[in-house]
Coordinates of C-alpha atoms in Angstrom, one line a residue:
X12 CA 101.5 100.6 107.6
X13 CA 104.8 99.2 106.3
X14 CA 107.7 102.4 107.8
X15 CA 111.1 102.4 106.1
X16 CA 112.6 100.5 108.9
X17 CA 110.4 98.1 108.4
X18 CA 111.4 97.8 104.5
X19 CA 114.4 98.0 105.6
X20 CA 114.9 95.1 107.8
X21 CA 112.2 93.2 105.6
X22 CA 114.6 93.2 102.7
X23 CA 117.5 92.1 105.0
X24 CA 116.0 89.3 105.7
X25 CA 117.5 85.6 104.2
X26 CA 115.0 83.2 102.9
X27 CA 114.9 79.9 104.5
X28 CA 116.2 76.9 102.2
X29 CA 113.9 76.0 98.9
X30 CA 110.8 74.0 100.3
X31 CA 111.0 75.3 104.4
X32 CA 108.2 77.0 105.8
X33 CA 108.4 79.2 108.9
X34 CA 105.8 78.1 111.2
X35 CA 102.7 80.6 111.3
X36 CA 102.6 82.1 115.6
X37 CA 99.2 82.4 117.5
X38 CA 99.9 85.7 118.9
X39 CA 95.4 86.7 119.4
X40 CA 95.9 86.7 123.5
X41 CA 99.4 89.0 122.7
X42 CA 97.7 91.3 120.7
X43 CA 94.7 91.6 122.3
X44 CA 92.2 90.2 120.1
X45 CA 90.6 88.5 123.1
X46 CA 86.9 86.4 121.9
X47 CA 85.4 83.5 122.6
X48 CA 83.3 82.0 119.5
X49 CA 80.4 79.8 120.6
X50 CA 80.4 76.5 120.9
X51 CA 76.4 76.3 119.8
X52 CA 74.1 77.0 117.9
X53 CA 75.3 74.4 115.1
X54 CA 72.4 72.9 114.7
X55 CA 69.7 72.9 111.8
X56 CA 72.8 74.5 109.5
X57 CA 73.7 76.7 111.5
X58 CA 76.9 76.1 110.1
X59 CA 79.8 78.4 111.3
X60 CA 80.2 82.9 111.8
X61 CA 81.4 85.2 109.7
X62 CA 85.1 86.4 110.4
X63 CA 87.1 89.0 108.3
X64 CA 89.8 91.6 108.3
X65 CA 88.9 94.9 107.0
X66 CA 89.8 98.2 107.4
X67 CA 86.9 99.8 108.7
X68 CA 87.9 103.3 110.3
X69 CA 90.0 104.0 107.3
X70 CA 94.0 104.5 109.1
X71 CA 95.3 102.5 106.9
X72 CA 95.6 98.3 109.0
X73 CA 93.0 96.1 108.5
X74 CA 90.4 95.6 111.7
X75 CA 88.5 92.9 113.2
X76 CA 84.9 91.9 112.4
X77 CA 84.1 88.3 114.5
X78 CA 80.5 87.0 113.9
X79 CA 79.1 84.5 116.5
X80 CA 81.0 85.2 120.0
X81 CA 80.0 84.7 123.4
X82 CA 80.0 88.5 125.0
X83 CA 78.2 89.7 121.7
X84 CA 77.1 88.4 118.3
X85 CA 79.5 90.3 116.7
X86 CA 82.5 91.6 118.0
X87 CA 84.8 94.6 116.1
X88 CA 88.5 95.1 117.7
X89 CA 90.5 98.0 116.3
X90 CA 94.0 97.3 114.7
X91 CA 95.5 100.4 116.6
X92 CA 98.7 100.2 114.7
X93 CA 101.3 97.2 114.3
X94 CA 99.1 94.5 114.6
X95 CA 98.0 95.8 118.1
X96 CA 93.7 95.2 118.8
X97 CA 91.4 97.1 121.2
X98 CA 88.3 95.6 121.7
X99 CA 85.5 97.9 120.9
X100 CA 82.4 95.9 120.8
X101 CA 80.9 97.7 123.1
X102 CA 80.9 101.0 121.5
X103 CA 80.6 99.4 118.4
X104 CA 76.5 99.8 118.1
X105 CA 75.8 96.5 116.4
X106 CA 73.4 95.1 118.3
X107 CA 69.6 93.2 117.7
X108 CA 71.5 90.5 116.0
X109 CA 69.4 87.1 116.6
X110 CA 71.7 84.1 114.6
X111 CA 74.1 86.3 112.2
X112 CA 76.1 84.4 109.4
X113 CA 77.9 86.2 107.0
X114 CA 79.0 89.8 107.1
X115 CA 80.7 92.2 104.1
X116 CA 81.8 95.6 104.3
X117 CA 82.1 98.8 101.5
X118 CA 80.7 102.0 101.5
X119 CA 77.3 102.2 100.6
X120 CA 76.2 105.2 101.0
X121 CA 79.8 106.9 99.6
X122 CA 80.2 109.3 102.3
X123 CA 84.2 107.9 103.4
X124 CA 83.5 105.5 105.7
X125 CA 82.4 101.1 106.0
X126 CA 78.9 99.8 106.2
X127 CA 78.1 96.3 107.6
X128 CA 75.6 93.9 105.9
X129 CA 75.2 90.5 108.0
X130 CA 73.4 88.4 106.8
X131 CA 71.3 85.5 110.2
X132 CA 69.9 81.9 110.0
X133 CA 66.3 81.8 110.0
X134 CA 65.8 86.4 110.5
X135 CA 66.7 88.7 107.9
X136 CA 69.4 90.3 107.1
X137 CA 70.4 93.7 109.1
X138 CA 72.2 96.7 108.0
X139 CA 74.7 99.0 109.5
X140 CA 75.2 102.8 108.5
X141 CA 79.1 103.8 110.2
X142 CA 77.8 107.5 111.5
X143 CA 81.8 107.6 113.5
X144 CA 84.8 105.7 113.2
X145 CA 84.1 102.1 114.5
X146 CA 80.6 103.3 115.3
X147 CA 77.5 101.5 113.6
X148 CA 73.7 102.4 113.8
X149 CA 71.0 100.5 113.0
X150 CA 69.5 100.8 109.1
X151 CA 67.6 97.6 108.4
X152 CA 64.1 99.0 109.0
X153 CA 62.6 100.0 105.4
X154 CA 66.1 99.0 103.4
X155 CA 64.4 96.3 101.6
X156 CA 67.1 93.9 102.1
X157 CA 64.2 91.2 103.5
X158 CA 64.2 87.2 103.2
X159 CA 64.3 85.2 106.4
X160 CA 66.2 82.6 105.3
X161 CA 68.9 80.5 106.0
X162 CA 71.3 83.6 105.2
X163 CA 75.0 82.8 104.6
X164 CA 77.3 84.8 102.6
X165 CA 77.4 88.4 101.7
X166 CA 79.0 90.1 99.5
X167 CA 79.8 93.1 97.1
X168 CA 79.5 95.1 94.2
X169 CA 78.2 97.2 91.4
X170 CA 76.4 94.9 89.4
X171 CA 74.7 97.3 87.7
X172 CA 77.0 99.9 86.4
X173 CA 75.7 103.2 88.3
X174 CA 78.9 102.7 91.1
X175 CA 77.1 102.6 93.4
X176 CA 77.9 99.5 95.8
X177 CA 75.0 96.2 95.4
X178 CA 74.7 93.2 98.1
X179 CA 74.0 89.4 97.5
X180 CA 73.4 87.3 99.8
X181 CA 73.6 83.2 99.5
X182 CA 70.8 81.4 101.3
X183 CA 70.3 77.6 101.8
X184 CA 66.9 76.4 100.2
X185 CA 64.7 73.9 102.3
X186 CA 67.4 73.4 105.5
X187 CA 64.5 75.0 108.1
X188 CA 61.0 75.4 107.7
X189 CA 60.5 77.9 105.2
X190 CA 62.9 78.3 103.0
X191 CA 62.3 75.5 100.3
X192 CA 61.9 78.1 98.1
X193 CA 65.0 80.5 99.2
X194 CA 67.0 81.4 96.8
X195 CA 70.2 83.5 96.3
X196 CA 69.6 87.3 96.2
X197 CA 70.7 90.3 94.7
X198 CA 69.7 93.8 96.3
X199 CA 70.1 96.7 93.5
X200 CA 71.6 99.8 95.6
X201 CA 69.1 102.6 95.0
X202 CA 71.6 105.6 94.5
X203 CA 73.1 105.3 98.4
X204 CA 69.8 106.2 100.0
X205 CA 69.9 103.2 102.0
X206 CA 67.5 101.2 100.2
X207 CA 67.5 98.1 98.1
X208 CA 65.4 96.3 95.4
X209 CA 65.7 92.8 94.6
X210 CA 67.2 91.7 91.4
X211 CA 67.3 88.6 92.1
X212 CA 65.5 87.4 88.6
X213 CA 67.0 90.1 86.9
X214 CA 70.7 88.3 87.3
X215 CA 69.0 84.3 86.4
X216 CA 70.1 83.7 89.4
X217 CA 66.2 83.0 91.2
X218 CA 66.1 79.4 91.2
X219 CA 66.2 77.6 94.8
X220 CA 69.6 76.4 95.3
X221 CA 71.5 75.4 98.5
X222 CA 73.8 78.5 98.2
X223 CA 76.9 78.9 100.8
X224 CA 78.6 81.6 98.5
X225 CA 77.8 84.1 95.9
X226 CA 81.2 84.8 94.6
X227 CA 81.4 88.4 92.1
X228 CA 84.2 88.8 90.5
X229 CA 85.7 89.5 86.7
X230 CA 86.0 86.2 85.8
X231 CA 86.5 87.6 82.2
X232 CA 88.7 90.9 82.9
X233 CA 86.1 92.8 80.8
X234 CA 85.1 95.6 83.1
X235 CA 82.5 94.4 85.0
X236 CA 81.6 91.7 87.8
X237 CA 80.2 88.3 86.7
X238 CA 78.9 85.9 89.6
X239 CA 80.2 82.3 91.0
X240 CA 77.8 80.2 93.2
X241 CA 79.2 77.6 95.3
X242 CA 75.9 75.1 96.0
X243 CA 76.0 72.3 98.3
X244 CA 74.7 69.0 97.5
X245 CA 74.5 69.4 94.0
X246 CA 74.8 65.9 93.4
X247 CA 72.1 64.5 96.0
X248 CA 69.2 66.2 96.2
X249 CA 66.3 66.9 96.6
X250 CA 67.4 70.5 95.6
X251 CA 69.8 70.1 92.4
X252 CA 72.0 73.0 91.4
X253 CA 75.2 72.7 90.8
X254 CA 77.7 75.7 90.8
X255 CA 76.9 78.2 88.2
X256 CA 78.8 81.3 86.8
X257 CA 76.4 83.8 85.4
X258 CA 78.5 86.1 83.2
X259 CA 77.7 89.8 83.2
X260 CA 77.9 92.0 79.7
X261 CA 77.3 95.3 80.9
X262 CA 74.2 94.5 82.6
X263 CA 72.8 91.8 80.5
X264 CA 72.8 88.6 82.1
X265 CA 74.3 84.8 80.4
X266 CA 73.8 81.7 82.0
X267 CA 77.7 80.2 81.2
X268 CA 77.8 77.1 84.2
X269 CA 77.0 74.4 80.9
X270 CA 79.5 76.6 78.7
X271 CA 82.4 77.0 81.9
X272 CA 83.8 73.0 82.1
X273 CA 84.3 71.5 85.4
X274 CA 83.9 74.6 87.2
X275 CA 80.0 74.0 87.1
X276 CA 80.4 70.6 88.5
X277 CA 78.0 69.4 91.5
X278 CA 79.5 68.6 94.5
X279 CA 79.9 69.4 98.3
X280 CA 80.5 73.1 97.1
X281 CA 81.2 75.1 100.1
X282 CA 84.2 78.0 100.8
X283 CA 85.6 79.8 97.6
X284 CA 88.9 81.2 96.8
X285 CA 90.2 82.8 93.2
X286 CA 94.1 83.5 92.1
X287 CA 96.4 82.6 89.3
X288 CA 97.6 79.6 90.9
X289 CA 99.0 78.3 87.5
X290 CA 100.9 81.6 86.4
X291 CA 98.8 81.6 82.9
X292 CA 97.3 85.2 83.9
X293 CA 93.7 84.0 83.8
X294 CA 91.9 83.5 87.2
X295 CA 91.6 79.9 88.9
X296 CA 89.0 79.0 91.2
X297 CA 89.1 76.9 94.6
X298 CA 86.2 75.5 96.3
X299 CA 86.2 73.5 99.9
X300 CA 84.4 70.3 99.5
X301 CA 84.0 66.8 101.5
X302 CA 86.7 64.8 100.4
X303 CA 84.3 61.2 99.8
X304 CA 85.0 59.6 96.8
X305 CA 82.0 59.2 95.6
X306 CA 80.7 62.5 93.9
X307 CA 81.3 64.1 90.4
X308 CA 84.6 65.7 91.3
X309 CA 86.3 62.5 93.4
X310 CA 87.5 62.6 97.2
X311 CA 90.0 66.5 96.5
X312 CA 89.6 69.5 97.3
X313 CA 88.5 70.6 93.7
X314 CA 91.1 73.2 92.0
X315 CA 89.3 74.5 89.1
X316 CA 92.2 76.0 86.3
X317 CA 91.0 78.1 83.9
X318 CA 92.6 76.8 80.6
X319 CA 91.3 79.4 78.5
X320 CA 89.0 82.2 78.4
X321 CA 86.0 81.1 80.8
X322 CA 86.7 77.1 80.7
X323 CA 87.9 75.7 83.7
X324 CA 89.5 72.0 84.6
X325 CA 89.3 70.5 87.4
X326 CA 93.6 69.6 88.2
X327 CA 93.4 68.9 91.9
X328 CA 96.0 66.3 92.3
X329 CA 97.4 66.8 89.3
X330 CA 98.5 69.8 90.6
X331 CA 99.0 68.4 94.2
X332 CA 96.0 69.9 96.5
X333 CA 95.6 66.6 97.9
X334 CA 94.0 66.0 101.2
X335 CA 93.0 62.5 103.2
X336 CA 89.6 61.8 102.6
X337 CA 86.4 62.2 104.2
X338 CA 87.3 65.3 105.9
X339 CA 85.0 68.2 105.7
X340 CA 86.6 71.4 104.4
X341 CA 84.9 75.0 104.7
X342 CA 87.1 78.3 104.6
X343 CA 89.4 78.6 101.5
X344 CA 91.9 80.9 101.0
X345 CA 94.5 81.9 98.2
X346 CA 97.2 84.1 99.2
X347 CA 101.0 84.7 98.8
X348 CA 102.4 83.4 102.1
X349 CA 105.8 83.5 101.3
X350 CA 105.7 86.1 98.8
X351 CA 107.5 84.7 96.0
X352 CA 105.0 85.6 93.0
X353 CA 102.4 83.1 93.5
X354 CA 99.8 81.9 95.8
X355 CA 99.6 79.4 98.3
X356 CA 96.1 77.8 99.8
X357 CA 94.6 77.2 102.9
X358 CA 91.8 75.3 103.8
X359 CA 90.2 74.9 107.1
X360 CA 88.5 71.4 108.1
X361 CA 85.9 70.6 110.2
X362 CA 87.1 68.6 113.2
X363 CA 90.6 68.2 112.1
X364 CA 94.2 70.3 111.5
X365 CA 94.1 73.1 108.8
X366 CA 95.8 72.4 105.4
X367 CA 98.7 74.7 104.1
X368 CA 100.0 74.2 100.3
X369 CA 103.3 76.1 98.9
X370 CA 102.5 77.0 95.4
X371 CA 106.1 76.3 93.5
X372 CA 105.5 77.2 90.1
X373 CA 101.9 75.5 89.9
X374 CA 102.4 72.6 91.7
X375 CA 100.9 72.5 94.9
X376 CA 102.9 70.6 97.9
X377 CA 101.1 69.8 101.6
X378 CA 103.7 71.8 104.5
X379 CA 100.6 71.9 106.9
X380 CA 102.8 70.2 109.6
X381 CA 105.6 73.0 108.8
X382 CA 102.7 75.9 108.9
X383 CA 101.3 74.7 112.4
X384 CA 98.5 76.8 111.5
X385 CA 96.1 75.0 114.2
X386 CA 92.7 72.9 113.9
X387 CA 92.2 69.4 115.4
X388 CA 88.8 68.6 117.2
X389 CA 87.7 71.7 117.1
X390 CA 84.9 72.4 114.5
X391 CA 86.2 75.0 112.0
X392 CA 84.4 77.4 109.9
X393 CA 85.9 80.9 109.0
X394 CA 88.8 82.5 107.8
X395 CA 90.2 86.0 106.6
X396 CA 93.7 87.2 105.7
X397 CA 95.3 90.3 105.7
X398 CA 98.9 91.9 106.6
X399 CA 97.8 93.1 110.0
X400 CA 100.8 93.9 111.4
X401 CA 102.4 96.2 108.4
X402 CA 105.2 93.7 108.3
X403 CA 104.5 93.1 104.6
X404 CA 104.0 89.1 105.2
X405 CA 99.7 88.3 105.3
X406 CA 98.0 87.2 108.3
X407 CA 96.0 84.7 109.2
X408 CA 92.7 84.6 111.2
X409 CA 89.7 81.6 112.1
X410 CA 87.2 81.5 114.8
X411 CA 86.7 77.9 115.8
X412 CA 84.0 77.1 117.8
X413 CA 83.4 77.2 121.0
X414 CA 87.7 78.3 121.4
X415 CA 89.1 81.6 121.2
X416 CA 89.8 83.7 118.2
X417 CA 93.2 82.5 116.7
X418 CA 95.7 85.3 115.2
X419 CA 98.6 83.0 112.9
X420 CA 101.0 85.6 112.4
X421 CA 103.5 85.4 108.9
X422 CA 106.8 85.0 110.1
X423 CA 108.4 83.2 106.9
X424 CA 106.6 86.2 104.5
X425 CA 108.4 88.9 106.1
X426 CA 111.8 87.2 104.8
X427 CA 110.8 88.4 101.6
X428 CA 109.8 91.6 100.2
X429 CA 106.3 92.5 98.9
X430 CA 103.6 95.2 97.6
X431 CA 100.5 96.1 99.1
X432 CA 98.2 98.5 97.2
X433 CA 94.6 100.3 97.6
X434 CA 93.1 102.0 95.2
X435 CA 91.1 105.0 95.3
X436 CA 87.7 104.9 93.6
X437 CA 85.9 106.5 90.9
X438 CA 82.8 108.3 93.0
X439 CA 80.4 106.2 94.7
X440 CA 82.4 103.2 94.3
X441 CA 84.7 104.8 96.7
X442 CA 86.9 101.8 97.3
X443 CA 86.9 100.4 93.6
X444 CA 85.3 97.5 94.3
X445 CA 86.2 95.2 91.1
X446 CA 89.1 97.7 90.1
X447 CA 91.4 95.2 88.7
X448 CA 94.6 95.0 89.7
X449 CA 98.1 93.8 87.0
X450 CA 101.1 93.6 88.9
X451 CA 104.4 92.6 86.5
X452 CA 107.0 91.7 88.5
X453 CA 110.5 89.9 86.8
X454 CA 108.5 89.5 83.8
X455 CA 105.2 87.2 85.3
X456 CA 101.8 89.2 85.5
X457 CA 99.6 88.5 88.5
X458 CA 96.2 89.5 88.2
X459 CA 94.3 90.6 91.2
X460 CA 90.7 92.7 91.7
X461 CA 89.6 94.6 94.8
X462 CA 87.1 92.1 96.3
X463 CA 84.3 92.8 99.1
X464 CA 83.4 89.6 100.0
X465 CA 82.7 86.5 98.6
X466 CA 86.0 84.8 98.8
X467 CA 87.0 82.7 102.1
X468 CA 83.9 81.3 104.0
X469 CA 81.4 83.4 105.1
X470 CA 83.5 86.5 106.2
X471 CA 85.8 89.4 104.1
X472 CA 89.4 90.0 103.4
X473 CA 91.3 93.2 103.8
X474 CA 90.5 95.7 100.6
X475 CA 94.6 96.5 100.1
X476 CA 95.5 93.8 97.4
X477 CA 99.0 91.7 98.4
X478 CA 101.5 90.9 95.7
X479 CA 104.4 88.7 97.1
X480 CA 108.1 90.4 95.7
X481 CA 110.1 86.9 95.6
X482 CA 113.9 88.7 94.8
X483 CA 112.8 91.9 93.6
X484 CA 112.8 95.0 95.5
X485 CA 110.3 96.3 93.6
X486 CA 107.1 95.8 91.1
X487 CA 108.6 96.5 87.5
X488 CA 105.0 97.8 86.4
X489 CA 101.4 98.0 88.4
X490 CA 98.2 99.1 85.7
X491 CA 95.0 99.4 87.5
X492 CA 91.9 99.3 85.4
X493 CA 88.3 100.5 87.0
X494 CA 85.2 98.7 86.9
X495 CA 83.0 99.5 84.0
X496 CA 84.7 103.2 82.7
X497 CA 87.2 101.5 82.2
X498 CA 89.6 104.3 83.3
X499 CA 93.0 103.0 83.6
X500 CA 96.3 104.1 85.4
X501 CA 99.8 102.4 85.3
X502 CA 103.1 103.2 87.1
X503 CA 106.7 101.9 86.7
X504 CA 109.0 100.7 89.5
X505 CA 106.6 100.7 92.8
X506 CA 108.8 100.0 95.2
X507 CA 108.6 97.2 97.9
X508 CA 105.7 98.6 100.8
X509 CA 102.6 98.2 102.1
X510 CA 101.0 102.0 102.1
X511 CA 100.9 102.4 98.0
X512 CA 97.5 103.6 97.1
X513 CA 96.7 104.5 93.5
X514 CA 93.8 107.1 92.7
X515 CA 92.4 107.8 89.4
X516 CA 93.8 110.2 86.8
X517 CA 91.7 112.7 87.9
X518 CA 92.6 112.4 91.3
X519 CA 96.4 113.3 90.6
X520 CA 97.5 116.3 92.3
X521 CA 95.1 116.7 94.9
X522 CA 97.5 115.0 97.8
X523 CA 94.5 116.4 101.0
X524 CA 92.2 114.4 98.5
X525 CA 89.7 118.2 98.7
X526 CA 89.1 117.9 95.0
X527 CA 91.2 120.9 94.9
X528 CA 95.1 121.9 94.2
X529 CA 95.2 124.1 96.8
X530 CA 98.7 125.5 98.6
X531 CA 98.6 122.3 100.8
X532 CA 99.1 120.2 97.4
X533 CA 101.6 122.9 96.3
X534 CA 104.0 122.1 99.3
X535 CA 103.3 118.4 99.2
X536 CA 104.2 118.2 95.4
X537 CA 107.9 120.6 96.2
X538 CA 108.8 117.6 98.6
X539 CA 108.2 115.3 96.4
X540 CA 110.6 116.9 93.1
X541 CA 112.8 115.4 92.7
X542 CA 112.3 112.0 94.0
X543 CA 114.1 109.1 91.7
X544 CA 112.0 106.7 92.9
X545 CA 108.8 106.7 94.7
X546 CA 107.9 107.0 98.6
X547 CA 103.8 106.6 99.7
X548 CA 103.0 110.3 100.2
X549 CA 104.1 111.0 96.2
X550 CA 102.8 108.3 94.2
X551 CA 100.3 110.7 94.2
X552 CA 102.1 113.2 91.9
X553 CA 103.3 110.8 88.8
X554 CA 101.4 112.0 86.5
X555 CA 103.2 109.9 84.1
X556 CA 103.6 106.9 85.7
X557 CA 107.3 106.4 85.3
X558 CA 107.8 105.5 88.7
X559 CA 109.6 108.8 90.4
X560 CA 108.3 113.1 90.7
X561 CA 110.4 114.9 87.8
X562 CA 110.0 118.6 86.1
X563 CA 107.8 116.7 83.8
X564 CA 105.3 116.0 86.3
X565 CA 105.9 119.4 87.6
X566 CA 104.4 120.6 84.2
X567 CA 101.3 118.6 85.0
X568 CA 101.0 119.7 88.2
X569 CA 100.8 123.2 87.7
X570 CA 98.3 122.7 84.3
X571 CA 95.9 120.7 86.8
X572 CA 96.8 123.5 89.1
X573 CA 95.8 126.6 86.8
X574 CA 91.9 125.4 86.1
X575 CA 89.1 126.8 88.3
X576 CA 87.6 124.8 90.9
X577 CA 84.6 124.6 88.7
X578 CA 86.1 123.2 85.6
X579 CA 84.6 120.5 86.1
X580 CA 85.7 118.6 82.3
X581 CA 88.7 120.7 82.9
X582 CA 89.1 121.5 79.2
X583 CA 90.1 125.2 81.0
X584 CA 86.7 126.8 80.8
X585 CA 83.5 127.0 82.8
X586 CA 80.6 126.6 80.6
X587 CA 77.4 124.7 79.5
X588 CA 79.4 121.9 79.8
X589 CA 80.4 121.7 83.7
X590 CA 76.7 123.3 84.3
X591 CA 75.4 119.7 82.8
X592 CA 78.2 117.7 84.8
X593 CA 77.2 119.5 88.1
X594 CA 73.2 118.9 87.4
X595 CA 74.0 114.8 86.9
X596 CA 75.1 115.4 90.6
X597 CA 72.3 117.5 92.2
X598 CA 71.3 116.4 95.3
X599 CA 73.8 114.0 95.8
X600 CA 77.3 114.1 98.3
X601 CA 79.3 113.5 95.2
X602 CA 83.0 115.3 96.5
X603 CA 84.2 115.8 93.2
X604 CA 80.8 118.4 92.2
X605 CA 80.4 119.5 96.1
X606 CA 82.3 122.9 95.1
X607 CA 80.6 124.7 98.2
X608 CA 82.0 121.5 100.6
X609 CA 78.8 121.7 102.2
X610 CA 78.1 117.9 101.7
X611 CA 75.9 118.4 99.3
X612 CA 75.4 119.0 95.6
X613 CA 72.8 122.3 95.8
X614 CA 72.1 125.9 94.6
X615 CA 75.6 127.2 96.8
X616 CA 77.2 124.8 94.2
X617 CA 75.5 126.3 91.4
X618 CA 75.8 130.1 92.7
X619 CA 79.8 129.0 92.5
X620 CA 79.6 128.0 89.2
X621 CA 78.6 130.7 87.9
X622 CA 81.0 133.2 89.6
X623 CA 83.7 131.7 87.7
X624 CA 81.7 131.1 84.1
X625 CA 84.6 131.9 81.3
X626 CA 83.8 135.3 79.1

């Protein structure tokens, strides 16, 4: 997290000359991130290993997961603060892997910690439940995560609107024996029970494909995740499946591949990035490619700009995203590296220099030499981004084969302020995966989304979203829209910093997260009352979202505190409506309904509800 001194230091730094860029610095060894990726096996289509930065232990900073390392096929490093890492591989419990591919993390059972799903090549997908900070147990047996195919990307989202996080696997058909009919898979979470049911046909994606990435994202921003599929070699066969877009309308799926414009093209599609590159408020798609001329999109990594709702136009060359021919791209990231408010682009290449493009008002300039992000003769596949040291700048990890991990620390972004935002979810989607975050700064609104996997290539970026503020010390307005329910919350005047957690309205006033306004919350509120500019612990008390904690918030806080614990609908009475709500969560671990706080909604909660029954 950014502390006050770090914020002050960041705000005092002077930006360099326009068009300059301070080089990234590889600090993997100095920061304890010491691991080497296997150089083999890469035959028969292994195509790299997943790497990701995600806060597994929920202490506010991004930890590391690296698959395919020499010491173990899955390495876990704890970020102990300010970007210092300690190897927890020997105690993390992730064993039994044979040929890992990709991974993603989400709280699949809504017990408060993140679980891992890891795909494999020629072996079944594996599920690991986190049972203590950075300690996992194998929960694959009876999970229903079947299909011993060539598993690639893993991604997570709530596809059916029941609140439980579902799982998607990209599978590459036909490259190894027995996978000729392999297709991308969707597994629906069965109420957090540890069981999943395959539902690819329901989503309309059960046809075979050379699928590297299944990327869930709310591209039409209507409150539910759509699916974008990155399919390799669709123009050369033998399996002809272009990149695909399937729209989700409250669980009804519609194929939009032929109607979405250039985003449905066929080429050597691999990694995927999603961001508003041109600043028109619509999400663009960027895919890595093999830059040879004789293919439908030409010798570019295609940049599909959304020029109208759900219609994309390829504009890579027009916007300066041009590389040499005959390069093979894999992971691609779109993130605001210089904190000027628009997303820049990093592309990992196989056996060639990583490319970095700086975005200025929708035009991309090749600053590869200045950024010094590495790459070269080594074969690179994966990357992930996060602010690992809490200085407000997005850092980058890559995993070249047969070589140590690279942790490229961002020295340019810290010259300008930024906001980092986490979103607390509506149970059971406790991390608000799929929530939309719109950040307005100096008249420009940046559309963002909380995503778990499906971006980059085979790995995962942190769940914290990041927006550079340029010359402004604060965001003018932040609006969060929670998925499926459409619940919204808006906060004005959010200062620079990376510690912000925005809660849904039902959680306001509950600073310690126990679903009760108690003495601890009263004390915390009193300390925040009178703040003219929000600090991190006080955002949960800003009921009216005006960027301060005032007497108006005090009135709302006291009204919330006056409600009985069993007044679940908060109408001032404990009655049949509250009983109905309690019964809908019977047997679950829903903390809102677990009145007795024994870990489950049972008869003990029913007894307490009747004890508070309104006369």
